[in-house]
Each structure stands twice: as C-alpha cells, then as structure tokens.
Amino acid sequence: MSKVNIVEHELVPQHIVLSPEEEEVVLKKYNIDRNNLPLIKSTDPIIQELEEQLAEQSEDEGKVSLKGRIIKIIRNNSPAGEGVYYRYVIE
Amino acid sequence: MNEEDIMLFGPPKKIKEISFGVFSPENVRKVSVTTIIQADTYDDEGYPINGGLMDPKLGVIDPGLKCRTCNLKFGECQGHFGHIELSRPVIHVGYSKEIYDILKATCKECSRLLLTEERIEHYEEKLRQEGVRGSIRQSIISDVLSEAAKKKGVLKDSTCPHCGTDQLKVKFEKPTSYKEGDKKLTPSDIRERFEKITERDARLMGWNTEVSRPEWAILTVLPVAPVTVRPSITLESGIRSEDDLTHKLVDIIRINQRLRENLDAGAPQLIVEDLWELLQYHVTTYFDNEVSGVPPARHRSGRVLKTLTQRLKGKEGRFRNNLSGKRVDFSARTVISPDPNISINEVGVPDFIAMELTVPERVTSRNIERMRQIVLKGSNAYPGANYILRPDGKRKRVTDITSDILAEELEEGYTVERHLRDGDIVLFNRQPSLHRLSIMAHEVRVMPYKTFRLNLCVCPPYNADFDGDEMNMHVPQTEEAQAEARILMRVQEQIISPRFGEPVIGGSQDYLSGAYILTKRGTRFTRSQMDQMMYVSDIDAVLPEPAGEEDGKPYWTGKQVFSLLLPDDLNISYKSKICQKCDVCEYRDCKYDAYVLIEDGVLKTGVVDGATFKARSNCKLLDKLVKDYGTDVGRKFLDSVTRLILWSNALIGFTTGIDDEDLPKEALNLIEKVLTEGKDKVKRLIESYREGYLEPLPGRSERETLESRIMQALAEARDKAGTISERYLGMNRGAVVMAKTGAKGNMLDLTQMSAALGQMSVRGNRLHRGYAKRSLSSFDREDLSAASRGFVSSSYKQGLNPKEFFFHAMGGREGLVDTAVRTAQSGYMQRRLMNALQDLSVRYDGTVRTNDDIIVQFMYGEDGIDPAKSTYGKAVDIDWIVHKNIKAKKGA
Ligand SMILES: [Mg+2]
Ligand SMILES: [Zn+2]
Ligand SMILES: [Zn+2]
Ligand SMILES: [Zn+2]
C-alpha cells in the first residue's frame, strides 16, 4: 500500500510551523502564554509529517522535535471563509 | 460579603483544595462539645437536660437564648456536634460494600493484602504513573481487589502469600453482616483485622491513609448532629414535637445503655448479641431508613421516619430542592392568558401580585411627596407600599395603622418598598428554559383578574400556549439590575434570534390569514372604518387620499391601510407565502397578487401574509424593519399591525368549516378512479412478482423491489388524487387561506381531508405486523394488496372504515412515540452541551475563551459575525447600502 501524503490531501488544512519571532507576535497579540492555546499532540500525523520534512531540510542528521512549538493552521472549508488557528504542540 | 461578615470571619479566602475522607473516632471526639448519655430531651419543667439530646451546648433553637458553647444568639450560632460512645462497634451502612471488598482481599490472620510482593509492586508502579486519576485509578483498584479476592474460597492455593494461613470464603449478608465460613464476623472482629492493615496495602485498595483508615468504616463513636439540624417544634397545644433524627438518636442511646449495662453485669452471650444487633439496626436506620432488607424505622403513628439519607436524596432532597433549585423572593407564578391589546414589551400582572411584589425606591427631594402618598395608602391599597427602610437599616412594615405615621416620618435617604406599578421592568420566564429567549424582560401592566397576560407575538420564543401553561416573573431589586434587564433583555431587543438571525417574535395564526384578507385585491373600507382602524392600531398619520369612489362614497383599500404602518423610505420586494411558484414569474402583474412590492413605504402590489411577518419562518419585512430601522420600529410595527388585523378581521370576518373540504361529484369520481388505477397497478405488480417477471432493482431482492414499486405506485396515486382536489380548493375557502398564508395547516392536510389519506406506515414501511404474515385477521396470509397493508383510500371527510381506522391508529402511534423519545434524547443532549459550554464567552478581541482564558476560537464563528446583527450571514448588506445611496442621490 502506498503512503498517502496527508499534507497534500484536500481535507487537511494548511499547517505552518511558526518561527520563535512569529510565536512571540501571536502570544502578544492575544495577551496569553502558550498554555492558553488549543493543543495538538506531537503524535498527531500532521506533526510527524512536519517533523520529517524539517529533518530532511536541516543539514545535521537526526530527528527534529516540534514539542513546545506553535503551529498555525489555516482552514478554508467553513462557510465563514478563512479561519486562522494556532495550536501548541505537546508531548 | 458585607462588612459585618468581614469583621466576623475576616476577608474572603480562596479555596485551594478540599480533601474528602472518612471521619475518624478521634476527630468525632475532637469536634464534639459534649458526650450525650441521656436518652431524654427535656425535664419536667421544660428545660433541656444536660448530657441529653437537647443539651444547650449543642446550639440554640429558641429565640432569646444564647449558646452555651459559643455564646452567640439564635440564628447566629450554627450549632455544635456532640457524640455518643458506643458500647460495642457497629458497621456504617454506607461503607458495607467497601468493608466486604477488604474482607475478601485481606488475610484473616495477618491482614495483609492477598497478593504476592511481586504483584503488589506491579500494581504500585501502575498507580504511580502520571495521569492516573479518576476512572483509570478506580479500575486499577478494582483489579487489585478482585485479584486478591480470588485467593479466598478457591481450593488450591487458598493460602496467604505472606503468612501461609488457609483462607476461608467470606459471605456478605446484606446489609450489615458478614460470615467467614460458618462463623459470623462481629464488627469488633472486623475492626481488629482492619487496624492491622498496612499503609501500603490500604493505599493499593484505594484508601488514602492520610485522611482515612479502613477501620474507621466501623463506628466506635457516633457523632450527634447539632440541635439546629433537628429542631424541635412546639405545637399550638404547647406539646413539643421532636425531629425524626432526635427520635432515632433516642433509640440509639437507649439500646446503647442497655447493652452497656448487660455487658457490665456479665449477661449471657445471647442477650448481648441480640442487643448488639438491635444497636446495629438503629444506627443503620439513623443513616439510611431505606436500606433493602431492613424494615424501616417508624414513628409511633406508623409513619416512616426521614433520616439522614432521606434528607439528601431524591427530588425533595437537599441537592435537587435546596441547592440546584432554590425558591426565590420577589417572584410570582400563575397561569398565562393572551392579551392582543398590550405591547409585545409588556406583561399583564394581576393586581394581587402587584401588591405582594415590591420595588425598592429611594426617597429624594424630588419624589418625597409621591413616596409619602404611596406610604399613606398602606399595604392593602394600590398603589401602596409594604415596607420602609430607614437609613440605619431598620425595616418597618407598613400597615393600615402605621401608614400615616410612617408617611410623616419619611425623609430623604429612606427607601420605600413600593408596590409594582406600570412601567416597572420584570423578568418573565417559561420552563423549560432551553434558550436565551426563555427569559425576557417585560414592562409591567397592572391588571385585574388572576392571570399573567402576554402578547401573542411573544409566544414562539417561550413556546407558550394558553391551555393551562404557567409562567414565572422575577422583579429586579436594584437600579443596576433594572437597567441591565431593560437594555439587554427587553422583548423588542430579542425579535431577531441569536441562533438563526431571523425574527422569532412575530405574527401567527389569525394575524396571517387576517393580513391576507386585509390586503388582498378588492378589500375596501369606508371612511368610518378607516378611522376605527387607524385609531385602534395607533397609527399617527394623515388619512390618505381615497382609492376611489363607489355609489358616491369614497373608499380605501386594505393595501393603503397597511402602508400607513411602513416607514416612508422603505423599499423592498419579495414573494408572498401564497406564491404559486409559476414557471415564469410575472412580478407585479402576478395574477395571484403574490409579488410584494413596497416603494417608498407604500404597498404597491402583493398580499401581506406569512412571508411578511410570521415568526420563525424567514419573514422578509419584519426582518428588514428591525435590522435597518431598529428594534423600536420593529416593535411598533408588530404592535400596530396585530391590532390593525384584529380589527379588520372583526370588520370583514373569517371562518372555516367542514364545507371548506367539499368537492364536487365529478372530482370525487375522478379521485376514486385515480386511486382504483393505483390499486390495480399494485395488483399487476404483485402478479408479475408471483410469476417471477419482476425485474429486481440494483442491490435489492425481488421482494424489496416489489415493496418499493408498490409504495411508489400508491404514493403517485395519492399525489394525483391530492392534485385533483387541490384544483377545487381555491382561496374562497377559509381553510385554504389558512394553509396558503402560513396561518395553520398545509395543503397536504387539506387533501387528506378532502381526497384520500394515503399510505399509513411504521418505520417507513407499509404496515405488515400484527398477525402471522398479515396485518389483520380479516385478510388472507401473504396478501400484499394495497388495502391489506395500510393504504387508506378514504378521506377524513368521508370517514374511515374500521380497518382503515386501525391502520391510521398504528401510524399515529409511531408519531407519538417518536416525539416522546426525541424530546427525552434531545433534552439530555442539550443538558450535556450546556454543561460543557456554559462558561465560554466572546471577548472584546473577538476570541472565544473559557473562564480560565484558554482560547477555543480565535475569532467567534471564524468570521466574528453575530447572526442577530447580520443580514443573511453577511456583516453588511451591500445591495441595500448601494440602493439607499442611489435613492439619496436621486433625491438631492
Ligand atoms: Mg401548553
Ligand atoms: Zn454555639
Ligand atoms: Zn496472612
Ligand atoms: Zn406569481
């Protein structure tokens, strides 16, 4: 069975890993700390996929962990139009 | 918290944690202010006996006395616990199950948990893991208990892994006795065993040894509830009547004493055991008088006593009656009835209620004379006052005798609790309060008689009707609460639903059919009728030019009257509810007058009906009025239009009768022919099925194919019959007007009355159950014909034959069961949703957050739009803005 690339699936919204600077902007905008964000598990397939992609891009070998980072999710499938979410990666 | 409380108890504190455990004997003695040894309550002179159940140290229940323990007065002292030293230990019924679990899981000799050291460590490790809480922890504990319990009673390997003692099977005889083998285990035996249980083992069995030890589940000392919990009441005859708990405690002390005396005297074992058992019975029923297997303790009169558990449990118990649902002051409840002459913002309040409920009003230099008048009236005349409050906080009841003195005493700074009067704001509620609109703020209109009156347009949000419904009213007591209610909760602010953004408050029934009659072509009014209508509907406008003259007298059309209610700059067009959905719409030339066109506030064409102002049905005009002109205009329109229609209905008249469903002979013949054709088609289908010619549909068996083809053929036949009858059901029939305008009923109902009912069904299938292979015993087995499977070819008007009637009842029953089941299921689902979502709020930055600031949505609804303030889901109605601007330019 061939592996489906979930990132490209039409039902999977766009997930973007925020840079530490962008993270600060978001936290400041909502006047919160990370723990007030909705959560996403690092075992979530999309996070695993993003981690793999990052590992390929980085020079030094080895696993990249997104734990503790913030993911920006852009959903475009609701009648309200584009919706932006942020999630905090745990475990 | 008021200042006095802060002085007494210090500033408010935040609760960090609460730990629950079993009350230890040590703690019972520590909180106790006295030991109770006397079974009596009062002596001959009526004084409480020291060391008795009404010991003055236990608190005060008589006004005027002071507490012997804390020196506070009646009402201030909360009462203090005492205790009884039990002569022999007894089981606490509430823990009987836990005691059984431990007995099964521990060694009879060394009290160790019947698990090998290895297994104990295994389970300890499991419990140590992070996140092991709640039900996960519970399931590990029950694994421990059941694994350990297996050692008992199993022949091989029934020895203790720690000391090697053979174990016997423990039996539990409900509710409070245990047997090991054939020997009865006394509470003393059990307690002795439990005392030896190690801390580790206890923890593994689910006991937090920091707060609870297993042996505390066996009582050696019994707490005696404060007298404030079980006050005695003095009857009119002067005889004291004691609380049920006191009665029970008397029993306990009596038996406890007799047991002690017998023990001291070295009485025979048998007598001691009997008394011990009796003590166990009394203590058990003191905690719970509804334990299965125990005869409930009774009062001398034969009444069953209400003991501790009974005080808490059930609908009348402390939780459901006093904590989750409290009775409140400043509220009233009575039957509701309609009043079309009051505003939707108002509620009619019976005068006797207005004189009971009060609003505090502060006396100022501006209102002092008026307040004096009110106080002078007293509390038995309207509008009067019931109490005055002096600035020092002293409260004085206004009576007929004191009223003139109190009126004289009145000064600035006093507060008068005056009767409810017209214009006061109150909250009005109908259960079940399922949504925000179940409680709305109304303005009071004091009226005679005994019911609350409400405008018919507000029935939909409350889901109220007048078949005996009752509603509740609450009077806000502070200016702040009154202002909040008026601004946020007033009925007119709720016309547009926050759920679907359309009016939930609006016309219904007669208002809709009446609006049609009023505004249809050909409705004419004379000058005097115009005057009447404009007067009753409070129209502040100049009488328009007459539409024409007839017999030398001027006349006005219904459309002209209706136009008087509309703002001058209103422009809108939409299709009426009565629209026939013609293939090509002819707009303003529509032959049914179904195209509504309003230009500059004048109704040019079209009839007014459900599409204009019916509640909860996407009505266009009311929606636009509220959204573009504001809630004041919307409310005014509803108040006026309903009164206008009420009057025009009275002038013109409107009726319905059985003859509305009359069809001419030729139509009835045609309908019969169509139905017979349908039934013949069914016969042919059955024949071809029997002969095996029936082509099965993809994925279906032949039998299923036949069934669906039959259903199809019969539905077609009924539809044809319906269409034929509809041809004769014109707008000259009242029932048809009601159906087409959205007032009541629909065309299907009418064709069922006039042509034929059609197929009755249960769960979407034709009727087939009842007898073996047939629906009724009057048909042959395996008869698949239309008639035998619940097709009703009679109409309601013709009447149903007995078989049809029975089939109809079968179909009808399903409907009833469905609604009953649906409401129960959706009610439970709604409760769970509400509990999960009740603390979420939309913040000023547009985010939705929980009460501890965790973000749920980064923008409310992903677009930040409030449905109640948007037009069809969009933040702005661009068409309308462009239209208005063009108009403005043209005007300039
Ligand atoms: Mg009702
Ligand atoms: Zn006290
Ligand atoms: Zn042992
Ligand atoms: Zn038309």
Tab-separated table of N, CA and C in Angstrom, chain B residues 361-436:
chain	number	residue	atom	x	y	z
B	361	GLU	N	-37.526	51.875	46.291
B	361	GLU	CA	-37.294	53.172	45.659
B	361	GLU	C	-36.799	54.144	46.717
B	362	ARG	N	-35.672	54.768	46.432
B	362	ARG	CA	-35.039	55.673	47.380
B	362	ARG	C	-35.791	57.007	47.410
B	363	VAL	N	-35.966	57.545	48.572
B	363	VAL	CA	-36.663	58.826	48.706
B	363	VAL	C	-35.678	59.958	48.460
B	364	THR	N	-36.042	60.847	47.531
B	364	THR	CA	-35.198	62.010	47.241
B	364	THR	C	-36.042	63.258	47.383
B	365	SER	N	-35.402	64.416	47.213
B	365	SER	CA	-36.166	65.659	47.344
B	365	SER	C	-37.210	65.750	46.236
B	366	ARG	N	-36.943	65.057	45.126
B	366	ARG	CA	-37.866	65.158	44.004
B	366	ARG	C	-39.078	64.254	44.136
B	367	ASN	N	-38.926	63.118	44.813
B	367	ASN	CA	-40.066	62.202	44.833
B	367	ASN	C	-40.689	62.073	46.207
B	368	ILE	N	-40.219	62.872	47.162
B	368	ILE	CA	-40.673	62.638	48.542
B	368	ILE	C	-42.187	62.757	48.693
B	369	GLU	N	-42.778	63.713	47.967
B	369	GLU	CA	-44.237	63.872	48.103
B	369	GLU	C	-44.966	62.640	47.566
B	370	ARG	N	-44.491	62.170	46.410
B	370	ARG	CA	-45.124	60.995	45.808
B	370	ARG	C	-44.944	59.784	46.722
B	371	MET	N	-43.746	59.623	47.281
B	371	MET	CA	-43.499	58.482	48.150
B	371	MET	C	-44.390	58.566	49.389
B	372	ARG	N	-44.588	59.782	49.906
B	372	ARG	CA	-45.467	59.958	51.077
B	372	ARG	C	-46.870	59.447	50.752
B	373	GLN	N	-47.341	59.830	49.551
B	373	GLN	CA	-48.684	59.400	49.129
B	373	GLN	C	-48.781	57.879	49.091
B	374	ILE	N	-47.707	57.278	48.558
B	374	ILE	CA	-47.696	55.820	48.416
B	374	ILE	C	-47.721	55.147	49.783
B	375	VAL	N	-46.887	55.644	50.685
B	375	VAL	CA	-46.835	55.052	52.023
B	375	VAL	C	-48.174	55.257	52.733
B	376	LEU	N	-48.757	56.428	52.529
B	376	LEU	CA	-50.037	56.751	53.158
B	376	LEU	C	-51.118	55.760	52.745
B	377	LYS	N	-51.032	55.283	51.529
B	377	LYS	CA	-52.011	54.306	51.026
B	377	LYS	C	-51.984	53.005	51.808
B	378	GLY	N	-50.816	52.700	52.395
B	378	GLY	CA	-50.705	51.465	53.157
B	378	GLY	C	-50.387	50.283	52.269
B	379	SER	N	-50.451	49.077	52.837
B	379	SER	CA	-50.071	47.900	52.064
B	379	SER	C	-51.280	47.181	51.492
B	380	ASN	N	-52.476	47.585	51.885
B	380	ASN	CA	-53.665	46.886	51.408
B	380	ASN	C	-54.398	47.615	50.296
B	381	ALA	N	-53.857	48.780	49.898
B	381	ALA	CA	-54.489	49.518	48.805
B	381	ALA	C	-53.448	49.718	47.720
B	382	TYR	N	-53.898	49.848	46.506
B	382	TYR	CA	-52.965	50.016	45.398
B	382	TYR	C	-53.048	51.434	44.874
B	383	PRO	N	-51.988	52.114	44.510
B	383	PRO	CA	-50.580	51.705	44.663
B	383	PRO	C	-50.023	52.118	46.005
B	384	GLY	N	-49.644	51.152	46.808
B	384	GLY	CA	-49.143	51.434	48.150
B	384	GLY	C	-47.728	50.951	48.337
B	385	ALA	N	-47.361	50.676	49.594
B	385	ALA	CA	-46.016	50.200	49.902
B	385	ALA	C	-46.114	49.178	51.021
B	386	ASN	N	-45.186	48.231	51.070
B	386	ASN	CA	-45.222	47.206	52.107
B	386	ASN	C	-44.237	47.457	53.241
B	387	TYR	N	-43.086	48.074	52.932
B	387	TYR	CA	-42.088	48.331	53.965
B	387	TYR	C	-41.439	49.670	53.702
B	388	ILE	N	-40.935	50.312	54.770
B	388	ILE	CA	-39.992	51.407	54.547
B	388	ILE	C	-38.696	51.043	55.246
B	389	LEU	N	-37.582	51.475	54.660
B	389	LEU	CA	-36.266	51.182	55.215
B	389	LEU	C	-35.641	52.487	55.673
B	390	ARG	N	-35.294	52.546	56.955
B	390	ARG	CA	-34.635	53.758	57.456
B	390	ARG	C	-33.168	53.723	57.076
B	391	PRO	N	-32.506	54.896	57.012
B	391	PRO	CA	-31.088	54.900	56.612
B	391	PRO	C	-30.227	54.036	57.518
B	392	ASP	N	-30.644	53.822	58.783
B	392	ASP	CA	-29.833	52.988	59.674
B	392	ASP	C	-30.063	51.495	59.433
B	393	GLY	N	-30.873	51.188	58.424
B	393	GLY	CA	-31.066	49.783	58.074
B	393	GLY	C	-32.300	49.169	58.713
B	394	LYS	N	-32.964	49.894	59.583
B	394	LYS	CA	-34.141	49.358	60.250
B	394	LYS	C	-35.301	49.294	59.261
B	395	ARG	N	-36.011	48.172	59.315
B	395	ARG	CA	-37.090	47.918	58.352
B	395	ARG	C	-38.430	47.979	59.086
B	396	LYS	N	-39.372	48.716	58.503
B	396	LYS	CA	-40.671	48.821	59.174
B	396	LYS	C	-41.791	48.442	58.228
B	397	ARG	N	-42.658	47.571	58.677
B	397	ARG	CA	-43.798	47.113	57.892
B	397	ARG	C	-44.842	48.222	57.843
B	398	VAL	N	-45.372	48.484	56.641
B	398	VAL	CA	-46.427	49.485	56.521
B	398	VAL	C	-47.773	48.793	56.709
B	399	THR	N	-48.523	49.200	57.709
B	399	THR	CA	-49.859	48.644	57.917
B	399	THR	C	-50.861	49.789	57.861
B	400	ASP	N	-52.133	49.437	57.889
B	400	ASP	CA	-53.160	50.480	57.851
B	400	ASP	C	-53.028	51.409	59.053
B	401	ILE	N	-52.583	50.827	60.191
B	401	ILE	CA	-52.476	51.625	61.404
B	401	ILE	C	-51.255	52.538	61.349
B	402	THR	N	-50.126	51.993	60.878
B	402	THR	CA	-48.892	52.778	60.928
B	402	THR	C	-48.680	53.671	59.714
B	403	SER	N	-49.492	53.512	58.672
B	403	SER	CA	-49.166	54.170	57.415
B	403	SER	C	-49.024	55.685	57.543
B	404	ASP	N	-49.929	56.352	58.282
B	404	ASP	CA	-49.819	57.811	58.337
B	404	ASP	C	-48.611	58.253	59.151
B	405	ILE	N	-48.259	57.501	60.204
B	405	ILE	CA	-47.076	57.858	60.993
B	405	ILE	C	-45.824	57.693	60.149
B	406	LEU	N	-45.765	56.569	59.435
B	406	LEU	CA	-44.574	56.292	58.618
B	406	LEU	C	-44.445	57.296	57.480
B	407	ALA	N	-45.583	57.680	56.877
B	407	ALA	CA	-45.533	58.669	55.802
B	407	ALA	C	-44.964	59.977	56.323
B	408	GLU	N	-45.367	60.307	57.534
B	408	GLU	CA	-44.867	61.525	58.171
B	408	GLU	C	-43.364	61.434	58.412
B	409	GLU	N	-42.928	60.241	58.852
B	409	GLU	CA	-41.524	60.025	59.221
B	409	GLU	C	-40.587	60.102	58.003
B	410	LEU	N	-41.138	59.841	56.816
B	410	LEU	CA	-40.325	59.730	55.597
B	410	LEU	C	-39.413	60.935	55.382
B	411	GLU	N	-38.148	60.657	55.057
B	411	GLU	CA	-37.173	61.709	54.778
B	411	GLU	C	-36.303	61.285	53.626
B	412	GLU	N	-35.530	62.213	53.117
B	412	GLU	CA	-34.562	61.855	52.075
B	412	GLU	C	-33.600	60.822	52.640
B	413	GLY	N	-33.261	59.837	51.826
B	413	GLY	CA	-32.346	58.799	52.294
B	413	GLY	C	-33.069	57.535	52.736
B	414	TYR	N	-34.362	57.645	52.987
B	414	TYR	CA	-35.167	56.467	53.275
B	414	TYR	C	-35.364	55.682	51.972
B	415	THR	N	-35.715	54.426	52.123
B	415	THR	CA	-36.077	53.644	50.943
B	415	THR	C	-37.482	53.087	51.157
B	416	VAL	N	-38.306	53.185	50.119
B	416	VAL	CA	-39.672	52.673	50.234
B	416	VAL	C	-39.796	51.442	49.345
B	417	GLU	N	-40.279	50.349	49.922
B	417	GLU	CA	-40.535	49.165	49.096
B	417	GLU	C	-41.971	49.248	48.598
B	418	ARG	N	-42.138	49.855	47.425
B	418	ARG	CA	-43.476	50.155	46.926
B	418	ARG	C	-43.984	49.050	46.020
B	419	HIS	N	-45.293	49.040	45.869
B	419	HIS	CA	-45.923	48.037	45.001
B	419	HIS	C	-45.445	48.183	43.562
B	420	LEU	N	-45.484	47.071	42.861
B	420	LEU	CA	-45.160	47.078	41.432
B	420	LEU	C	-46.143	47.994	40.711
B	421	ARG	N	-45.633	48.773	39.735
B	421	ARG	CA	-46.582	49.613	39.005
B	421	ARG	C	-46.259	49.617	37.516
B	422	ASP	N	-47.150	50.177	36.732
B	422	ASP	CA	-46.987	50.183	35.281
B	422	ASP	C	-45.615	50.736	34.904
B	423	GLY	N	-44.952	50.066	33.990
B	423	GLY	CA	-43.662	50.540	33.501
B	423	GLY	C	-42.471	49.937	34.212
B	424	ASP	N	-42.668	49.313	35.375
B	424	ASP	CA	-41.553	48.628	36.044
B	424	ASP	C	-41.060	47.497	35.154
B	425	ILE	N	-39.762	47.202	35.280
B	425	ILE	CA	-39.207	46.140	34.445
B	425	ILE	C	-39.142	44.839	35.256
B	426	VAL	N	-39.598	43.751	34.642
B	426	VAL	CA	-39.550	42.450	35.322
B	426	VAL	C	-39.036	41.389	34.348
B	427	LEU	N	-38.504	40.329	34.908
B	427	LEU	CA	-38.086	39.212	34.062
B	427	LEU	C	-39.213	38.192	34.003
B	428	PHE	N	-39.454	37.679	32.808
B	428	PHE	CA	-40.564	36.764	32.600
B	428	PHE	C	-39.985	35.481	32.023
B	429	ASN	N	-40.430	34.355	32.528
B	429	ASN	CA	-39.780	33.083	32.177
B	429	ASN	C	-40.792	31.960	32.029
B	430	ARG	N	-40.544	31.081	31.039
B	430	ARG	CA	-41.338	29.852	30.938
B	430	ARG	C	-40.395	28.663	30.836
B	431	GLN	N	-40.637	27.661	31.673
B	431	GLN	CA	-39.841	26.439	31.600
B	431	GLN	C	-40.348	25.565	30.452
B	432	PRO	N	-39.525	24.702	29.892
B	432	PRO	CA	-38.108	24.514	30.192
B	432	PRO	C	-37.281	25.632	29.567
B	433	SER	N	-36.412	26.236	30.330
B	433	SER	CA	-35.634	27.374	29.834
B	433	SER	C	-34.507	26.860	28.953
B	434	LEU	N	-34.838	26.564	27.708
B	434	LEU	CA	-33.871	25.912	26.835
B	434	LEU	C	-32.955	26.888	26.129
B	435	HIS	N	-33.393	28.123	25.911
B	435	HIS	CA	-32.516	29.073	25.239
B	435	HIS	C	-32.614	30.452	25.880
B	436	ARG	N	-31.784	31.386	25.386
B	436	ARG	CA	-31.698	32.709	25.992
B	436	ARG	C	-33.064	33.373	26.055
